[in-house]
PDB file of C-alpha atoms in Angstrom:
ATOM      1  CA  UNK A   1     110.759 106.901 -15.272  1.00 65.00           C
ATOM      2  CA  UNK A   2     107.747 109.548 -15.688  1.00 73.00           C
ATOM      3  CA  UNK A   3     105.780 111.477 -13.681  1.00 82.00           C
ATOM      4  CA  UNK A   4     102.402 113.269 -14.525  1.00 81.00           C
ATOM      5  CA  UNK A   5     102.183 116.777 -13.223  1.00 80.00           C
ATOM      6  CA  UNK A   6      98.838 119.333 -13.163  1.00 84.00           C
ATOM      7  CA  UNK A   7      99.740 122.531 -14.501  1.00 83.00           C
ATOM      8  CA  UNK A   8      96.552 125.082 -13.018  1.00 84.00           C
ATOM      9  CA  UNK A   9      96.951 128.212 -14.823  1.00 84.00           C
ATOM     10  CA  UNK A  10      96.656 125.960 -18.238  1.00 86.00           C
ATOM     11  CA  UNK A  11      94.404 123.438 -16.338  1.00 86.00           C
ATOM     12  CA  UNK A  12      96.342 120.729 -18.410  1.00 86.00           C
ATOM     13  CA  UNK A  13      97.979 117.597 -17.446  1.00 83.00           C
ATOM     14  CA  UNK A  14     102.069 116.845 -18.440  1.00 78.00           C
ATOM     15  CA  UNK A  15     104.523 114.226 -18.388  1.00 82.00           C
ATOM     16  CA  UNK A  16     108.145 115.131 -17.543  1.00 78.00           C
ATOM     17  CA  UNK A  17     110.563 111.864 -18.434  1.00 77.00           C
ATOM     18  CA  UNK A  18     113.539 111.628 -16.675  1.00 73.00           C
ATOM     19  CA  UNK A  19     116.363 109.950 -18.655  1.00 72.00           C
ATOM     20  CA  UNK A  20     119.344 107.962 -16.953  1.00 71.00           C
ATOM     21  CA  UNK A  21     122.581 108.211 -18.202  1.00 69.00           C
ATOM     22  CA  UNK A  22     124.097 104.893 -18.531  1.00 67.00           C
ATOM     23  CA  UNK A  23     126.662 104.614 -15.498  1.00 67.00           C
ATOM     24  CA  UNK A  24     130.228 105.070 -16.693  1.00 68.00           C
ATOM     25  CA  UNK A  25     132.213 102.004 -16.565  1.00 71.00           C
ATOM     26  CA  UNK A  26     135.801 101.710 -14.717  1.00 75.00           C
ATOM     27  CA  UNK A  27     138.623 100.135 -17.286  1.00 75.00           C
ATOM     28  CA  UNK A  28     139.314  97.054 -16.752  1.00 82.00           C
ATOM     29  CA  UNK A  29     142.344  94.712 -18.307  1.00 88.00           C
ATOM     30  CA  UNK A  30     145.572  93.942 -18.074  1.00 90.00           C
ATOM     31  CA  UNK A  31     147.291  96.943 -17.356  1.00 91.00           C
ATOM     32  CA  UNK A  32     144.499  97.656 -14.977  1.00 91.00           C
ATOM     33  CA  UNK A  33     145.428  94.409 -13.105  1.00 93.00           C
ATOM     34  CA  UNK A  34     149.196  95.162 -13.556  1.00 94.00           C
ATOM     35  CA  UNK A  35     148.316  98.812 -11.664  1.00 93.00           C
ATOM     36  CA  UNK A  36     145.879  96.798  -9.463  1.00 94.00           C
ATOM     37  CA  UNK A  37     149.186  94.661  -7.833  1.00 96.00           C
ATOM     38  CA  UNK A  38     151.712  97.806  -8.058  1.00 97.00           C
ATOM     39  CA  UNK A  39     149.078  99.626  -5.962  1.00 97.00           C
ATOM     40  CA  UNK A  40     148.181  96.756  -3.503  1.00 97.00           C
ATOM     41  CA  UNK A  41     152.014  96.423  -3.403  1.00 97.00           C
ATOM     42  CA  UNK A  42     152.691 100.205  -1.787  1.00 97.00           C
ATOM     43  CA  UNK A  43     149.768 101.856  -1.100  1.00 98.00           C
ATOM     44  CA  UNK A  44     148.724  99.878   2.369  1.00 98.00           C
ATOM     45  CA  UNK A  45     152.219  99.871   3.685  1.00 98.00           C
ATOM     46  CA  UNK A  46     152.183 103.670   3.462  1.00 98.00           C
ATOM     47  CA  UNK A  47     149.150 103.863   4.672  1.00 98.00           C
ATOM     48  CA  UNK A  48     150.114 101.831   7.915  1.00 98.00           C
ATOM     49  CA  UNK A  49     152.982 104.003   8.076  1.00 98.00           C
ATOM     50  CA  UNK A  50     151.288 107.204   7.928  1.00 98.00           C
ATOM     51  CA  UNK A  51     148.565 106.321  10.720  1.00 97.00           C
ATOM     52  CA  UNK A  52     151.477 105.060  12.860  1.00 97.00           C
ATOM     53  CA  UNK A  53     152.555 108.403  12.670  1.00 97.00           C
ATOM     54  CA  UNK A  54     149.845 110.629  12.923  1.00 97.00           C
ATOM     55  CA  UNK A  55     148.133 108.310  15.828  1.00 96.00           C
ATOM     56  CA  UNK A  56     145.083 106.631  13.393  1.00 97.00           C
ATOM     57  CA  UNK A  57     144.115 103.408  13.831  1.00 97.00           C
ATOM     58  CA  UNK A  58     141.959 101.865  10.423  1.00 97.00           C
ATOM     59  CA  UNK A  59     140.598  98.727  10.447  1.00 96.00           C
ATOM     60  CA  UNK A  60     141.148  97.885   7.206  1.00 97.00           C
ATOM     61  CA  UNK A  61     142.162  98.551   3.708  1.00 97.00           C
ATOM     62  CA  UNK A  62     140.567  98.438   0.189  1.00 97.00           C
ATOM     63  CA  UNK A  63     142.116  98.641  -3.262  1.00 96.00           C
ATOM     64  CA  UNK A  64     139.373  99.686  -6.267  1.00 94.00           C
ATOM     65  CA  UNK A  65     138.885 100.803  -9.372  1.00 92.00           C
ATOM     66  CA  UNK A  66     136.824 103.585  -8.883  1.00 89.00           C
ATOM     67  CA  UNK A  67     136.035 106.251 -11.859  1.00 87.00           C
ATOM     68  CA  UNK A  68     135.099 109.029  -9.060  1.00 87.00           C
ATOM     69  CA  UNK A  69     137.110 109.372  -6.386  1.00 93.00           C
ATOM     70  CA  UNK A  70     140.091 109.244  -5.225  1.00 96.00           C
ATOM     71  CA  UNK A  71     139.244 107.300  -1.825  1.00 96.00           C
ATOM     72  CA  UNK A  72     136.733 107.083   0.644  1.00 96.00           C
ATOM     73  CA  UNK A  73     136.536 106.406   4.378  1.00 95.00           C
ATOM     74  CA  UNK A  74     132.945 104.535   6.139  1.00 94.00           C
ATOM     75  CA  UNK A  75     131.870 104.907   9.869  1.00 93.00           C
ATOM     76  CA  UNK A  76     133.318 101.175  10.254  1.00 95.00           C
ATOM     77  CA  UNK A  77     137.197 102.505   9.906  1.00 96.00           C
ATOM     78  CA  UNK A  78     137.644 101.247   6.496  1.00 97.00           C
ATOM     79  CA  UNK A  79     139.718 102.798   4.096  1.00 98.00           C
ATOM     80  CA  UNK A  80     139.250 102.760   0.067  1.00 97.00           C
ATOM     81  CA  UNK A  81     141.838 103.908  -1.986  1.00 97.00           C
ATOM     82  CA  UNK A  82     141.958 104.364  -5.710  1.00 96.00           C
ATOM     83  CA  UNK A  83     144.457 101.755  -7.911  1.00 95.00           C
ATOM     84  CA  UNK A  84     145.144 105.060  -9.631  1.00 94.00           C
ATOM     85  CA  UNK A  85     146.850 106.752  -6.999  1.00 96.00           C
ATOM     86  CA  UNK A  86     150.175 105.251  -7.724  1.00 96.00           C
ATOM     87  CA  UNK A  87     150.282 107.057 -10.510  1.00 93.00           C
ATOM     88  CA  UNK A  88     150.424 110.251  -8.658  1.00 94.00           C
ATOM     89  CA  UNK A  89     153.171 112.061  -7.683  1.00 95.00           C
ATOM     90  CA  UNK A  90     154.287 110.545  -3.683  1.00 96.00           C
ATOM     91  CA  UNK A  91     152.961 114.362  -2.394  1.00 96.00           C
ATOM     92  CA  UNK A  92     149.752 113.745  -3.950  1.00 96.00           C
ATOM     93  CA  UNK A  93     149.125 110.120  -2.449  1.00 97.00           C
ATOM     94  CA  UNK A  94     150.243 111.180   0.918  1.00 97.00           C
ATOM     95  CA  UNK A  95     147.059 114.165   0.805  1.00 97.00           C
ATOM     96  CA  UNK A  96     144.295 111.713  -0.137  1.00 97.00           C
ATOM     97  CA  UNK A  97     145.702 108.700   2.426  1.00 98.00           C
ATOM     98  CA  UNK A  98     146.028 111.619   5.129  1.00 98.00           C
ATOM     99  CA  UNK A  99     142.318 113.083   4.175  1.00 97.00           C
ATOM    100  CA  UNK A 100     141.085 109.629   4.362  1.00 97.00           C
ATOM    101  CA  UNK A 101     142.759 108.981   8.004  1.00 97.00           C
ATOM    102  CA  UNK A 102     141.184 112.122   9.090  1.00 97.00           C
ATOM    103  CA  UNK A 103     137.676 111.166   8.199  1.00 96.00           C
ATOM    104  CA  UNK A 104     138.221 108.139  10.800  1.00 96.00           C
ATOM    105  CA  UNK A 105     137.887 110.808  13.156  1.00 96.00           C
ATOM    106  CA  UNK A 106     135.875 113.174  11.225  1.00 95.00           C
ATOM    107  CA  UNK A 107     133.270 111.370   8.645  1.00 93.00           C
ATOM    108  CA  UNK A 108     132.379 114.809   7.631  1.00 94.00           C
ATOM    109  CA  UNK A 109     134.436 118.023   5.659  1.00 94.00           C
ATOM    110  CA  UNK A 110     133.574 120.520   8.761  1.00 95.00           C
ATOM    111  CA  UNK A 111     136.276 123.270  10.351  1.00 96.00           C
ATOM    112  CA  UNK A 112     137.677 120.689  13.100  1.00 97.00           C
ATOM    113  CA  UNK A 113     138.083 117.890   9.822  1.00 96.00           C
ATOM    114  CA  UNK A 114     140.057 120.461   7.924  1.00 96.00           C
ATOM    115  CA  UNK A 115     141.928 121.993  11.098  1.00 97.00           C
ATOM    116  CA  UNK A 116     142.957 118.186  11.777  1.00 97.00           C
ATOM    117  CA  UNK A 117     143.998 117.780   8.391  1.00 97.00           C
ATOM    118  CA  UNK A 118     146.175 121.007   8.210  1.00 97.00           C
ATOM    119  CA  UNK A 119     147.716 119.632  11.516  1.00 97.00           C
ATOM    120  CA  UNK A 120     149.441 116.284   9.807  1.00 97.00           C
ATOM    121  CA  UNK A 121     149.367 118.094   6.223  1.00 96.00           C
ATOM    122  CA  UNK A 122     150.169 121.392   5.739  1.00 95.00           C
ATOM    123  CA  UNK A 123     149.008 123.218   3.097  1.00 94.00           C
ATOM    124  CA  UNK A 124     146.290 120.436   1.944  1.00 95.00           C
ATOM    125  CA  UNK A 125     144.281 123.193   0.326  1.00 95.00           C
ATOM    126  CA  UNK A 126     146.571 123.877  -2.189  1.00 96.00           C
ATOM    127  CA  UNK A 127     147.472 120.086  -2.823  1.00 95.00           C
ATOM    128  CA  UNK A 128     143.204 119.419  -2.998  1.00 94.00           C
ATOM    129  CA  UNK A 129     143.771 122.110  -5.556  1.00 94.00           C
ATOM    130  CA  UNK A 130     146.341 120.363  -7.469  1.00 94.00           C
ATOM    131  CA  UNK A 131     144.294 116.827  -7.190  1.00 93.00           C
ATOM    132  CA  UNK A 132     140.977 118.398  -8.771  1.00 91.00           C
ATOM    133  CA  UNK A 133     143.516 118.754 -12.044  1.00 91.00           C
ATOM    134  CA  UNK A 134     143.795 115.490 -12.177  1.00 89.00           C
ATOM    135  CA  UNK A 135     141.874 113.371 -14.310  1.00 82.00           C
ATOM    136  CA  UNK A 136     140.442 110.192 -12.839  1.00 78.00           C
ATOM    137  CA  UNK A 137     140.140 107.949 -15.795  1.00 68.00           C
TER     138      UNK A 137
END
């Protein structure tokens, strides 16, 4: 993709190209699909079992094999959660499912998000800080 730009002080016309970057790919194989059923295997039940005791209700639950985060949460109650996570240490896990349960009542990272999320996890800033050390893929 190009676009043509007027420069006036040079009264001359240029082209500035913008280059994509081919999208990086998520691994995908056998020991992808072997992670793919241990996480389907203990990632919802925890999940249930940490709404049921924080007082979330989701709708429902997604497994992927994303390269860029570690879960997600849309305005329809749906939670995504990385195949990766079970790789994670169980304190780890716990912070993303929690951050994703609070986005069901907060789609958004403002004070009352974070203030809800130091309610049911204490000390999540310091976990978050642990989690950005931790290479996706």
């Amino acid at each position: 993709m190009s676009r043509i730009f007027f420069n006036p002080l040079t009264g001359r016309f240029f082209r500035i190209v913008a280059r994509r970057r081919k999208p990086r790919k998520a691994p995908v194989g056998p020991k992808v699909e072997a992670l793919r059923a241990l996480a389907k295997a203990e990632l919802p039940p925890r999940l249930a079992e940490l709404a049921a005791q924080h007082g979330f209700k989701y709708n429902k639950v997604f497994i992927k094999n994303n390269i860029s985060n570690w879960g997600s949460c849309s305005s329809l109650g749906n939670i995504n959660l990385n195949l990766r996570l079970v790789s994670l240490p169980e304190e780890l896990r716990d912070y993303v499912m929690l951050h994703e349960l609070c986005h069901l009542k907060y789609l958004n990272h403002g004070p009352e998000f974070h203030a809800l999320l130091e309610s049911v996890c204490p000390g999540h800033r310091e976990l978050a800080k642990t989690l950005r050390s931790v290479r996706l893929c």
